[in-house]
Short mmCIF file of C-alpha atoms in Angstrom, two decimals:
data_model
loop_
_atom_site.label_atom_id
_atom_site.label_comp_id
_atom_site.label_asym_id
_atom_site.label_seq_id
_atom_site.Cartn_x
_atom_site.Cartn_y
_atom_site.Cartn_z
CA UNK A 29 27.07 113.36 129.74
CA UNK A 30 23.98 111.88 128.32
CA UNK A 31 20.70 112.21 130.19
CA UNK A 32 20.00 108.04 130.17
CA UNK A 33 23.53 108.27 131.88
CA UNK A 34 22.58 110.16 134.84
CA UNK A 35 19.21 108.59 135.45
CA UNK A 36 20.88 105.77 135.77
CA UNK A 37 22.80 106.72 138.41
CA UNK A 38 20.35 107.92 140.11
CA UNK A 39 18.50 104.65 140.29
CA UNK A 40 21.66 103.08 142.09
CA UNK A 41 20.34 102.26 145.46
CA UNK A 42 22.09 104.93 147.70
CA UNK A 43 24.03 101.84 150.03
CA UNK A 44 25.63 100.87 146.82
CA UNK A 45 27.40 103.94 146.18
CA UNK A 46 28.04 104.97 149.55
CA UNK A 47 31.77 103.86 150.83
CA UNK A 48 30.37 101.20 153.45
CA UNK A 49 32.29 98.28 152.93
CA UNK A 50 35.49 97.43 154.16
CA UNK A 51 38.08 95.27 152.17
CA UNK A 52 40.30 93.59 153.75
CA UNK A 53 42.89 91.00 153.57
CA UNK A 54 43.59 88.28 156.29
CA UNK A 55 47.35 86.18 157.24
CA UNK A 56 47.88 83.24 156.07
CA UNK A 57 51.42 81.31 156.39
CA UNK A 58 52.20 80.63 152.73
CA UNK A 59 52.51 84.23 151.13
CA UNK A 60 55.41 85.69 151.32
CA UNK A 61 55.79 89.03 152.87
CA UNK A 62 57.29 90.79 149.68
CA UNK A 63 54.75 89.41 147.97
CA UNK A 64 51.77 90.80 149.57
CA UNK A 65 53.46 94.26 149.82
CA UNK A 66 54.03 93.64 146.47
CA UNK A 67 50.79 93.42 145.03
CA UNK A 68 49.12 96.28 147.80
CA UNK A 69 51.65 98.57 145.81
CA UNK A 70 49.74 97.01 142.56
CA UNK A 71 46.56 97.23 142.94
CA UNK A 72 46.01 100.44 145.30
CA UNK A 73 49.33 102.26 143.84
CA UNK A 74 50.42 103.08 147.19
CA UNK A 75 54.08 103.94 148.08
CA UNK A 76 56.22 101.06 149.46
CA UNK A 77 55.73 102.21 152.92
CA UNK A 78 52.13 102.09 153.11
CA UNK A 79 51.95 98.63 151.68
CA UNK A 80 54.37 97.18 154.06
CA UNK A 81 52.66 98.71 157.01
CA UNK A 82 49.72 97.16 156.14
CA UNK A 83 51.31 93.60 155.14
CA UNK A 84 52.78 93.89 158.42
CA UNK A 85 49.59 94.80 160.36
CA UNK A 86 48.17 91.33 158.22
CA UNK A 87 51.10 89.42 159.04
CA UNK A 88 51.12 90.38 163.47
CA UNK A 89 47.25 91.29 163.99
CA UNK A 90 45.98 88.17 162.04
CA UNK A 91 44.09 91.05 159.25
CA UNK A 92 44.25 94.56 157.95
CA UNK A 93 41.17 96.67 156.68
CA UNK A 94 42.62 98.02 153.32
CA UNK A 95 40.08 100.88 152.60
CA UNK A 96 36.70 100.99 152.90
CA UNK A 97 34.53 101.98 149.79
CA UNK A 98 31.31 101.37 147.72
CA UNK A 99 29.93 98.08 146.97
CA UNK A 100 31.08 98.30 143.73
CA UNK A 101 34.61 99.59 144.33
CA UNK A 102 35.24 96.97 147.05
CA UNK A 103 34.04 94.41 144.70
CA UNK A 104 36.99 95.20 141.95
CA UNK A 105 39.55 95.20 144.88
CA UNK A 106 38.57 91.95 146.41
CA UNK A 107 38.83 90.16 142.78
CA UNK A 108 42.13 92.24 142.13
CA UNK A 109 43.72 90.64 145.88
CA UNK A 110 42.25 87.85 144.87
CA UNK A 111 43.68 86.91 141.33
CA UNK A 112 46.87 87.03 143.38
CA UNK A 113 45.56 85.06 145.74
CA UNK A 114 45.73 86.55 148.80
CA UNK A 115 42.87 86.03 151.31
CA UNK A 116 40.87 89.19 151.03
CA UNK A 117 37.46 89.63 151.48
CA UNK A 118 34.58 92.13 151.86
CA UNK A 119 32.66 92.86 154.87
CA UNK A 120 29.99 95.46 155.37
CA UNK A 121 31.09 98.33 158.13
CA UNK A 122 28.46 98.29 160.55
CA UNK B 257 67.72 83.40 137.75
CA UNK B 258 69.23 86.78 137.28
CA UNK B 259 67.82 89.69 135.92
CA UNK B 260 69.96 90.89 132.78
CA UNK B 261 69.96 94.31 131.80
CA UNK B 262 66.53 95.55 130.83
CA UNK B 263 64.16 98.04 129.59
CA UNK B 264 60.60 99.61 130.89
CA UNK B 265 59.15 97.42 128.06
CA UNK B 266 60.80 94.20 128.70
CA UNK B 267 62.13 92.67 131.85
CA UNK B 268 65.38 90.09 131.14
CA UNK B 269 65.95 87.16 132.78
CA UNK B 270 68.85 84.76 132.70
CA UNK B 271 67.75 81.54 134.07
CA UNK B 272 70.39 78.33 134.54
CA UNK B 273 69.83 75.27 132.24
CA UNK B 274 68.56 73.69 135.39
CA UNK B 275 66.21 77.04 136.06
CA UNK B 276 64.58 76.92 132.67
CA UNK B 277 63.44 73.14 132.73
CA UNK B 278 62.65 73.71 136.41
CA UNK B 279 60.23 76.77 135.13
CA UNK B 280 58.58 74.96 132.74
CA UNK B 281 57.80 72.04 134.54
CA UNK B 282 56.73 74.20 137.37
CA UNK B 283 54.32 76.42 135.18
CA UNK B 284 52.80 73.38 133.39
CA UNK B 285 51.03 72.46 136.93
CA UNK B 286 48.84 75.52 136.59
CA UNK B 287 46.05 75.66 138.27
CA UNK B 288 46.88 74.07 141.16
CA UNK B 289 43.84 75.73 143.30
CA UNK B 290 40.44 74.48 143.27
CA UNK B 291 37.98 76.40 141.60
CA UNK B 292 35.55 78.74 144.20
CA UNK B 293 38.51 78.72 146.85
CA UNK B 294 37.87 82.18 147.84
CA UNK B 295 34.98 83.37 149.47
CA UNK B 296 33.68 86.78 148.51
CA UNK B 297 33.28 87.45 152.69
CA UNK B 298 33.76 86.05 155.44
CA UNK B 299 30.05 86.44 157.19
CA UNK B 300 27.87 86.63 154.71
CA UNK B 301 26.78 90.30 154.52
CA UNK B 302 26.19 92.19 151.54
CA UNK B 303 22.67 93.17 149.49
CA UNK B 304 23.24 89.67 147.30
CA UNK B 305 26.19 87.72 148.59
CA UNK B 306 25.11 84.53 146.98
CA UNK B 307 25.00 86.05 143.50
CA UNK B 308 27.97 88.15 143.85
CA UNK B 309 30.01 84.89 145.08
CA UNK B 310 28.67 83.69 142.03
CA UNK B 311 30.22 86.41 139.84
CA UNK B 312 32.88 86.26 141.49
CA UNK B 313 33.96 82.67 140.67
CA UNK B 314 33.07 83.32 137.29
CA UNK B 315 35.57 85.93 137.09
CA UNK B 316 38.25 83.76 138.91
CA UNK B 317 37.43 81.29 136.19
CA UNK B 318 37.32 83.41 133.34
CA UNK B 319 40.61 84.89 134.56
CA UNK B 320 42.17 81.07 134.95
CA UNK B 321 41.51 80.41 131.77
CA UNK B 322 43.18 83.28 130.24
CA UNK B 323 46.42 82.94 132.03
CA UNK B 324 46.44 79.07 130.87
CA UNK B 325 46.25 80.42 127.43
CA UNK B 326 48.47 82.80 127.45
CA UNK B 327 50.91 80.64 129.47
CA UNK B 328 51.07 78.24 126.75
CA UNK B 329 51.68 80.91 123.92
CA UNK B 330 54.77 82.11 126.40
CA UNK B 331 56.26 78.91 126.82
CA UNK B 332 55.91 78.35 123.05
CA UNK B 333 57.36 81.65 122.16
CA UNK B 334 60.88 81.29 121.18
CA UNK B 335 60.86 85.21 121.45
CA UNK B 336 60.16 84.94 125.16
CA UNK B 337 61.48 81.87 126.44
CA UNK B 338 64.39 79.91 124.66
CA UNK B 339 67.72 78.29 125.06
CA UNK B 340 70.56 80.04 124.80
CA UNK B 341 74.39 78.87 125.47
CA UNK B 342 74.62 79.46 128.65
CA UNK B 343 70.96 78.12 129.92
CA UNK B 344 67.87 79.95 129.05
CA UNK B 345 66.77 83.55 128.28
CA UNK B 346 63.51 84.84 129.75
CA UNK B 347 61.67 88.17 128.43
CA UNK B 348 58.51 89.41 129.75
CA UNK B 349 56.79 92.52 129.35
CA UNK B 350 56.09 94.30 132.38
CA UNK B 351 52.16 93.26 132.50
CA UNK B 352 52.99 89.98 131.73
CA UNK B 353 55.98 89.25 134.92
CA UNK B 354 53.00 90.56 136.86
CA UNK B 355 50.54 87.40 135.96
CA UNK B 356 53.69 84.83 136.16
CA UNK B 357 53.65 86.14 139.20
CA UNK B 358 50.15 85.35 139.72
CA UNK B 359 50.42 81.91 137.95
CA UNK B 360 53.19 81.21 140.65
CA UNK B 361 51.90 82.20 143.44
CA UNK B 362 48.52 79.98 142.27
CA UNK B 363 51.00 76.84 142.22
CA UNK B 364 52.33 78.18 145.64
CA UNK B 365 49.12 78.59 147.50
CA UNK B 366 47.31 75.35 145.76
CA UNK B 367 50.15 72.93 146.39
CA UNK B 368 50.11 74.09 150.50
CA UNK B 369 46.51 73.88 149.86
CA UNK B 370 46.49 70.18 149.11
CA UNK B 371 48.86 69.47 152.07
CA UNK B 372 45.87 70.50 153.89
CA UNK B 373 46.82 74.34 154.60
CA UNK B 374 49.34 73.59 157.67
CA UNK B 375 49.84 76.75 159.40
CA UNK B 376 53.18 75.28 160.38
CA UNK B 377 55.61 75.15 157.30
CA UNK B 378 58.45 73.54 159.11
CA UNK B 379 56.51 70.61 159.59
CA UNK B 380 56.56 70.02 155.85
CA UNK B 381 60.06 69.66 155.84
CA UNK B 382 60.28 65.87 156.81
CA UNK B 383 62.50 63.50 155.74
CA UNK B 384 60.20 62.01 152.86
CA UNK B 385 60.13 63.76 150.21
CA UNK B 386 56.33 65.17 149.15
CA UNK B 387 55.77 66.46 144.97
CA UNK B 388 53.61 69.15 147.03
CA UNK B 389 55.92 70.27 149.30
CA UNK B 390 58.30 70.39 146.62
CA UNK B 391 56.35 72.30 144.11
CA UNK B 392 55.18 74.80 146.67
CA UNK B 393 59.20 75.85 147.59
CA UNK B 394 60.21 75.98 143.78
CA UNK B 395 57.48 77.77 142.94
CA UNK B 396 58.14 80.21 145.80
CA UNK B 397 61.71 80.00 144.62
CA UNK B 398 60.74 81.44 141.16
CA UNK B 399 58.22 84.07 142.73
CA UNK B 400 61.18 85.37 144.56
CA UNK B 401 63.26 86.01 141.82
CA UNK B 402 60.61 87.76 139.93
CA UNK B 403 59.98 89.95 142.40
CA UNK B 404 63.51 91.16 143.21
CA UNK B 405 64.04 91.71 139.06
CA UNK B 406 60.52 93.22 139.35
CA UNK B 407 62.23 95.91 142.30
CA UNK B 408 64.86 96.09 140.32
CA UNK B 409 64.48 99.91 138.68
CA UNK B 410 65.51 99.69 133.88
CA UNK B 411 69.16 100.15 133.38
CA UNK B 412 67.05 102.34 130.43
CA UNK B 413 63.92 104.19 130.44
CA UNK B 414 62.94 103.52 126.63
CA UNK B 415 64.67 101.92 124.34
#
């Protein structure tokens, strides 16, 4: 690994890296269910039974917290739910 | 729509004559959303929300303008999408059903999103018919195909 690489990751303030932010993804009535456990399977590569337990959790509690991860990481996920559209968002865990 | 025997590299699709004008037409109203629909989070928080939000859209965009793109090249590929006898033949690589899907589901969300996000969907169903309310089902309609061709496992691995 190159030296410039490391430094730089050393710079990183530390909240950025640490797994402090939640993603998650809140009910609405126009996806389908399929669909939303559909694209949990894509873009976290869980198994079919994980995704539908959380598409169900979105679809009876009103939300589900998807994982909870760096800045960075929850970043990619929220843009991944959202090019599917699904409401997702990111909130810090306090 | 019916999913025709396929391979891991490309995903068949047998679509009715009225299917494959129905598709088109349907795909030619993307984007239906508004640009910035989606908030990054719902409260705010975060070390720059305003610039991330920011990013954000600009992704959304980017991404918008990509799938327009390559939506035209599919609809203009006779290789993909062309008559045949019996109606019309559909072929899509696997990474490709995935942003039809997307494209879809786009239509779906921006035509309820116009009909000012009811939470009730019943109540759309009146008696006169609505181009949104219509667009939103078929779209929906074509989403739900996809997906069950998409669940459906390659009658062969490679070919």
């Amino acid at each position: 690994m190159l030296p410039g690489t490391i430094r730089e990751a050393e710079e990183k303030p530390r909240s950025a890296l640490e797994p402090g932010y939640l993603v998650i993804c809140w009910n609405d009535p126009v996806n389908f269910m399929d669909y939303v456990t559909h694209v949990f399977q894509q873009v976290f590569h869980w198994p079919l039974q994980k995704a539908r337990h959380h598409m169900l959790q979105v679809h009876q509690q009103g939300k589900s917290v998807l994982v909870r991860e760096s800045l960075e990481k929850a970043e990619y996920y929220v843009h991944s739910l959202q090019k599917y559209t699904l409401h997702a968002t990111m909130e810090r865990d306090e | 729509m019916k999913r025709l025997p396929s391979t891991a590299a490309s995903l068949e699709f047998h679509l009715e004559p009225w299917e494959g004008v129905m598709l088109a037409a349907v795909l030619s109203q993307y984007p239906c959303l508004p640009p910035a629909h989606q908030p990054l989070s719902r409260n705010g928080q975060g070390p720059d929300t305003l610039a991330d939000q920011r990013l954000l859209d600009e992704a959304l965009a980017d991404q918008r303008r990509d799938n327009q793109r390559q939506l035209t090249r599919l609809l203009a590929d006779t290789t993909r999408f062309r008559q045949s006898d019996k109606g019309w033949r559909l072929s899509l690589a696997p990474g490709d059903a995935e942003w039809v899907l997307q494209i879809l589901n786009d239509i779906r969300v921006g035509s309820w999103a116009k009909l000012g996000s009811p939470d009730d969907l019943d109540e759309l169903r009146g008696d006169q018919p609505n181009p949104d309310v219509g667009l939103m089902e078929t779209a929906g309609y074509f989403q739900m195909r996809l997906l069950a061709g998409l669940r459906t496992p390659p009658d062969h691995p490679k070919r």
